PDB file of C-alpha atoms in Angstrom:
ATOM      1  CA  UNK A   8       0.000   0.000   0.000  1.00 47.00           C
ATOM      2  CA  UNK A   9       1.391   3.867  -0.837  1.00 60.00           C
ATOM      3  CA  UNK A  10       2.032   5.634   1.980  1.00 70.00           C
ATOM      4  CA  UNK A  11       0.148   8.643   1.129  1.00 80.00           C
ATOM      5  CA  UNK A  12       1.038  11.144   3.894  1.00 86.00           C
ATOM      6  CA  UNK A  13       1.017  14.848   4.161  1.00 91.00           C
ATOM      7  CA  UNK A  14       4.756  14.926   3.457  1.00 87.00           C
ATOM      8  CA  UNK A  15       4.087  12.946   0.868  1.00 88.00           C
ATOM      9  CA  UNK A  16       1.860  15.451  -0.618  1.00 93.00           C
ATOM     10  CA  UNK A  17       4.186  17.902   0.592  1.00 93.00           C
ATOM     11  CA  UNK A  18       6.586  16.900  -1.569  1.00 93.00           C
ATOM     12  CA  UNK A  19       4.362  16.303  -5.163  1.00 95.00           C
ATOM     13  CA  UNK A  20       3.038  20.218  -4.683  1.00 96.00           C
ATOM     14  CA  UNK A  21       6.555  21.821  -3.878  1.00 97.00           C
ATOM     15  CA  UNK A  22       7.914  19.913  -7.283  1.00 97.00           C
ATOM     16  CA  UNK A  23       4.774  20.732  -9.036  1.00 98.00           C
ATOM     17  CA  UNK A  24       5.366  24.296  -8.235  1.00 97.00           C
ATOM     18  CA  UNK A  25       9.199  24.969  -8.688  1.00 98.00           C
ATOM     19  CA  UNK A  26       8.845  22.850 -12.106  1.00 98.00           C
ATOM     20  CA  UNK A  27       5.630  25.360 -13.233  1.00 98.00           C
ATOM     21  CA  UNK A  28       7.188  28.504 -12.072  1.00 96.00           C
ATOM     22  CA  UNK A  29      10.661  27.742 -13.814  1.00 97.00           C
ATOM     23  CA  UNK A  30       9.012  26.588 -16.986  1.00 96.00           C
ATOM     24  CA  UNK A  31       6.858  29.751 -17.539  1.00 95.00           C
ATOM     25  CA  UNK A  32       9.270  31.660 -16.097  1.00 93.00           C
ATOM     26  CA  UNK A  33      11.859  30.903 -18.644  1.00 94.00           C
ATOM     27  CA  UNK A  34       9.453  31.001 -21.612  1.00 95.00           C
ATOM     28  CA  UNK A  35       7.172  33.840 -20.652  1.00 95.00           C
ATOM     29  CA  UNK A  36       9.580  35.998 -19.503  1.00 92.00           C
ATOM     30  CA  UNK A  37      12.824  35.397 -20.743  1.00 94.00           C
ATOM     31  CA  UNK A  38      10.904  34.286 -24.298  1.00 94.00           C
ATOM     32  CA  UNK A  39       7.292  36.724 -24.433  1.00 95.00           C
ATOM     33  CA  UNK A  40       8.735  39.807 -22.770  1.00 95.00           C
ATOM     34  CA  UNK A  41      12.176  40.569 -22.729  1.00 94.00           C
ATOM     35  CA  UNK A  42      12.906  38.268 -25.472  1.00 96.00           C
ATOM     36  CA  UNK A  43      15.271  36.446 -26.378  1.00 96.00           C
ATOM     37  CA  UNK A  44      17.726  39.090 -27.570  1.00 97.00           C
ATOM     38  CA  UNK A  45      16.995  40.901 -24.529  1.00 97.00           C
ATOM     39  CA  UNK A  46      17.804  38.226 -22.406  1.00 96.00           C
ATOM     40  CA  UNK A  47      21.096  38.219 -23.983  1.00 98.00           C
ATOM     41  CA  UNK A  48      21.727  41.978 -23.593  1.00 97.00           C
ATOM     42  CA  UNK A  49      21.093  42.232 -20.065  1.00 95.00           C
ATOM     43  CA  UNK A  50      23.457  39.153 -19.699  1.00 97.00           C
ATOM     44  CA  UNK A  51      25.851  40.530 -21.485  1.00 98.00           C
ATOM     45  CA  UNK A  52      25.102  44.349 -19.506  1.00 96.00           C
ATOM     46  CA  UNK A  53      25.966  42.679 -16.579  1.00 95.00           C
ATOM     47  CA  UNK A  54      29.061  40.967 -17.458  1.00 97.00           C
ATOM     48  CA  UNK A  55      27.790  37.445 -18.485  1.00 97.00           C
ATOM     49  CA  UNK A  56      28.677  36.261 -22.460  1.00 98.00           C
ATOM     50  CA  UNK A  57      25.414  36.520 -23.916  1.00 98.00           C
ATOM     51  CA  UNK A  58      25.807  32.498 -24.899  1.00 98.00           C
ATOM     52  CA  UNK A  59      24.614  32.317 -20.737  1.00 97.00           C
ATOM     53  CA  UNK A  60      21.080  33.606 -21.437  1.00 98.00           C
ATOM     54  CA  UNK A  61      20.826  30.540 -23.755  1.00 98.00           C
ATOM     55  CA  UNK A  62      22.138  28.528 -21.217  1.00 98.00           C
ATOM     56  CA  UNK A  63      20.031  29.302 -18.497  1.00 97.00           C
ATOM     57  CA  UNK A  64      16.666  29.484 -20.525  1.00 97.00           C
ATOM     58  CA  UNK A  65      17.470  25.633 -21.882  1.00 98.00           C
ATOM     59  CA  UNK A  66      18.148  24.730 -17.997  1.00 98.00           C
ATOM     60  CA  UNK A  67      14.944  26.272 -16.307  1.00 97.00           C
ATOM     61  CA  UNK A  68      12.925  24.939 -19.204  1.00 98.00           C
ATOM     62  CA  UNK A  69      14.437  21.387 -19.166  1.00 98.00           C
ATOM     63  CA  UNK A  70      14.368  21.002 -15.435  1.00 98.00           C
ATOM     64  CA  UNK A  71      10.925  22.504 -15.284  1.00 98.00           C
ATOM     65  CA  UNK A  72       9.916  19.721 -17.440  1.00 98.00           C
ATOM     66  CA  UNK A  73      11.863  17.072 -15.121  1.00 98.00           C
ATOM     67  CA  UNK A  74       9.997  18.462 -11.929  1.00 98.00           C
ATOM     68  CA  UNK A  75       6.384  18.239 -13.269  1.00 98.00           C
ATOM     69  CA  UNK A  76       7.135  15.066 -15.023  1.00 98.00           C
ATOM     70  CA  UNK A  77       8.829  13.408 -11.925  1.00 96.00           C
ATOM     71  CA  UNK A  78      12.161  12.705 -14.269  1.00 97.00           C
ATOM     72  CA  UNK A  79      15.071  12.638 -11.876  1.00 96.00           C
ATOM     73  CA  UNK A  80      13.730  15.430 -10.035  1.00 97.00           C
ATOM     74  CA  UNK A  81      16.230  15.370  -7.237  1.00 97.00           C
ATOM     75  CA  UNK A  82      18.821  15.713 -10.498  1.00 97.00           C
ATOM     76  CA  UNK A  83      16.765  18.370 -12.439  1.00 98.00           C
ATOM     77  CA  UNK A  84      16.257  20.150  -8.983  1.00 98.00           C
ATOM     78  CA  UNK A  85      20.446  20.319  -8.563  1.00 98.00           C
ATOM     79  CA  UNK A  86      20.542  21.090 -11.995  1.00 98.00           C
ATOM     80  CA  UNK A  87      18.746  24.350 -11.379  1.00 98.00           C
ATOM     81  CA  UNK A  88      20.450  25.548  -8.222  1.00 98.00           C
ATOM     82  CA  UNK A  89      23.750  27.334 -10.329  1.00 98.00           C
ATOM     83  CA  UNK A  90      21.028  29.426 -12.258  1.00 97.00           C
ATOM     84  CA  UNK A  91      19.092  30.372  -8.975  1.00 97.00           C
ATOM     85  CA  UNK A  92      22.614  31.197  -7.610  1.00 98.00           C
ATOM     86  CA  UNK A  93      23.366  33.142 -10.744  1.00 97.00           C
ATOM     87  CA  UNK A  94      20.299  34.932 -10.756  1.00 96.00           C
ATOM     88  CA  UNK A  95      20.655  35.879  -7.114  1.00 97.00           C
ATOM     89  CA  UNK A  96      23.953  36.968  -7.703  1.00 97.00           C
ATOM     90  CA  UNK A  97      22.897  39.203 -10.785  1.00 95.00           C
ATOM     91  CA  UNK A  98      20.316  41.197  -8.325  1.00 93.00           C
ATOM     92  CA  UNK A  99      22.539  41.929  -5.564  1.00 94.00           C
ATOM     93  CA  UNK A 100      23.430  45.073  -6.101  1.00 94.00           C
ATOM     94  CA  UNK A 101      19.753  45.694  -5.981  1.00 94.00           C
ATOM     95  CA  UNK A 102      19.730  45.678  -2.035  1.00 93.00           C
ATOM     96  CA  UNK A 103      17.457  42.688  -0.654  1.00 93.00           C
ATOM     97  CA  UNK A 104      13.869  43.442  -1.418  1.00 91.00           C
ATOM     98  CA  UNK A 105      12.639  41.325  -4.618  1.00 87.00           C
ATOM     99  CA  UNK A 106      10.184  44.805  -5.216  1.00 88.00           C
ATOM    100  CA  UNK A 107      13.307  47.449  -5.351  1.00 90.00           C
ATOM    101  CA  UNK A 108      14.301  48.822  -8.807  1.00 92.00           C
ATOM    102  CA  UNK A 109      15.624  46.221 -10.838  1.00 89.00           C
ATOM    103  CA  UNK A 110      14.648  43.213  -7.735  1.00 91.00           C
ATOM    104  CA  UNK A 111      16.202  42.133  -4.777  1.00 92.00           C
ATOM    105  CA  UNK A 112      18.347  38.672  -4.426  1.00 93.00           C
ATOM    106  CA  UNK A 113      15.202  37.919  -1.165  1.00 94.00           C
ATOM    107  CA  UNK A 114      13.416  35.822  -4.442  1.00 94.00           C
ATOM    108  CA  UNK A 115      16.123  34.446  -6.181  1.00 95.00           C
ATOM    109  CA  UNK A 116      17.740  32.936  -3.282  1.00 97.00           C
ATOM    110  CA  UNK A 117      14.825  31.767  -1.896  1.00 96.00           C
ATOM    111  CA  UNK A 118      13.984  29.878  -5.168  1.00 96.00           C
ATOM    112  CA  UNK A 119      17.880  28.354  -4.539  1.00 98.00           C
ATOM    113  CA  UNK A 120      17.045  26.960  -0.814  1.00 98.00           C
ATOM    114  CA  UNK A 121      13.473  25.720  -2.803  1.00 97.00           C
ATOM    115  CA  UNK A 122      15.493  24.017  -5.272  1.00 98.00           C
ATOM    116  CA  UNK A 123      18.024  22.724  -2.536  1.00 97.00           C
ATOM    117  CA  UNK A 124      14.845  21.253  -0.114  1.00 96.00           C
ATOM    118  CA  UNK A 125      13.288  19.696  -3.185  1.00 97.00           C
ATOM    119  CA  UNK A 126      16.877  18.102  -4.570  1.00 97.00           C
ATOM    120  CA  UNK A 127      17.308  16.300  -0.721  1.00 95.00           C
ATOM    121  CA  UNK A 128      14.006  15.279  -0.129  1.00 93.00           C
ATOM    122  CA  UNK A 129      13.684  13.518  -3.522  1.00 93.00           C
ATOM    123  CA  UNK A 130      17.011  12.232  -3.388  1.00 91.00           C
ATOM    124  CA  UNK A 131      15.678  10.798  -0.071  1.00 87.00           C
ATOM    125  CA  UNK A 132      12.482   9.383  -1.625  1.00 83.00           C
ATOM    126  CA  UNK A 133      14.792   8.227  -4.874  1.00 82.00           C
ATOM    127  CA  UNK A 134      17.218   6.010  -2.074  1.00 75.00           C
ATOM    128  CA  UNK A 135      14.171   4.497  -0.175  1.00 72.00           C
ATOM    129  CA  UNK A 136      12.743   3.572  -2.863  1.00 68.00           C
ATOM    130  CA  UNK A 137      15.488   2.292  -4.600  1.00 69.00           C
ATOM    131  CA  UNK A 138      15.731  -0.453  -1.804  1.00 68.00           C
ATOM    132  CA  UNK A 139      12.690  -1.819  -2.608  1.00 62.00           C
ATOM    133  CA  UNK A 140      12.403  -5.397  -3.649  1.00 56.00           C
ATOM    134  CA  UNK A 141       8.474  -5.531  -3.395  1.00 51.00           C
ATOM    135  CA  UNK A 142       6.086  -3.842  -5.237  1.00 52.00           C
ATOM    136  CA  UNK A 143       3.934  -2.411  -2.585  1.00 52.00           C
ATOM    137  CA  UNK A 144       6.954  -0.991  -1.417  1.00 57.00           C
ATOM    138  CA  UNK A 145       6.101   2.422   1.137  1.00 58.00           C
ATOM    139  CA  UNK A 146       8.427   5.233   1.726  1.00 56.00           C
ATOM    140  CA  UNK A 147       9.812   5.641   5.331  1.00 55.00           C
ATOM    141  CA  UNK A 148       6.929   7.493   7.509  1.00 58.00           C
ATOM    142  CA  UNK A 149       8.187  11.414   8.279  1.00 53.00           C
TER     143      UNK A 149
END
């Protein structure tokens, strides 16, 4: 029998979440409003080769579509965590509030530590379940 506990739902909505907000994220924003081109120019105002706008659209889409699809998401998860830390790094000369000029680093670094909570805890689910040899198998009660 599935152990179906509030953790456990815990755990689907906080993927669900991260995975929706990086994929529209990346594609509304980066795609719809500043485009692509100026994705690549504020990149490249701030130091970054533009190639890195490229970069970090392909990851938030790709690991957006690992989180709501349940692909490796303690992987996809880690996978995102450089571009959180990138983007909190890019706003910190904006002081900490995410609603000053330009944003804060308050939203991009709490996006990291939500990316950081989701790559542990599904790593943890990924290990308990790996030592399964039935098929009922449960993970561990929290």
């Amino acid at each position: 029998m599935a152990n179906f506990s509030p953790a456990y739902f815990g755990r689907i909505l906080l993927r669900l979440t991260a995975g929706i907000a990086l994929l529209i994220h990346s594609l509304y924003l980066k795609v719809f409003v500043f485009t692509i081109s100026g994705t690549v120019a504020f990149f490249e105002s701030i130091g970054l080769p533009g190639f890195l706008a490229w970069v970090t659209l392909l990851v938030e889409i790709a690991t957006g579509v690992m989180l709501i699809f349940k692909i490796k998401p303690h992987i996809a998860a880690a996978a995102a965590i450089p571009v959180l830390l990138g983007a909190t790094w890019a706003h910190s000369g904006n002081g900490w509030l995410f609603s000053n000029t330009g944003g804060g680093w308050e939203y991009p670094l709490f996006w990291t530590m939500t990316l950081v909570s989701i790559a542990l805890t599904e790593w943890q689910a990924s290990k308990a379940l790996a030592g399964c040899e039935v098929e009922a198998c449960t993970l561990p009660k929290n």
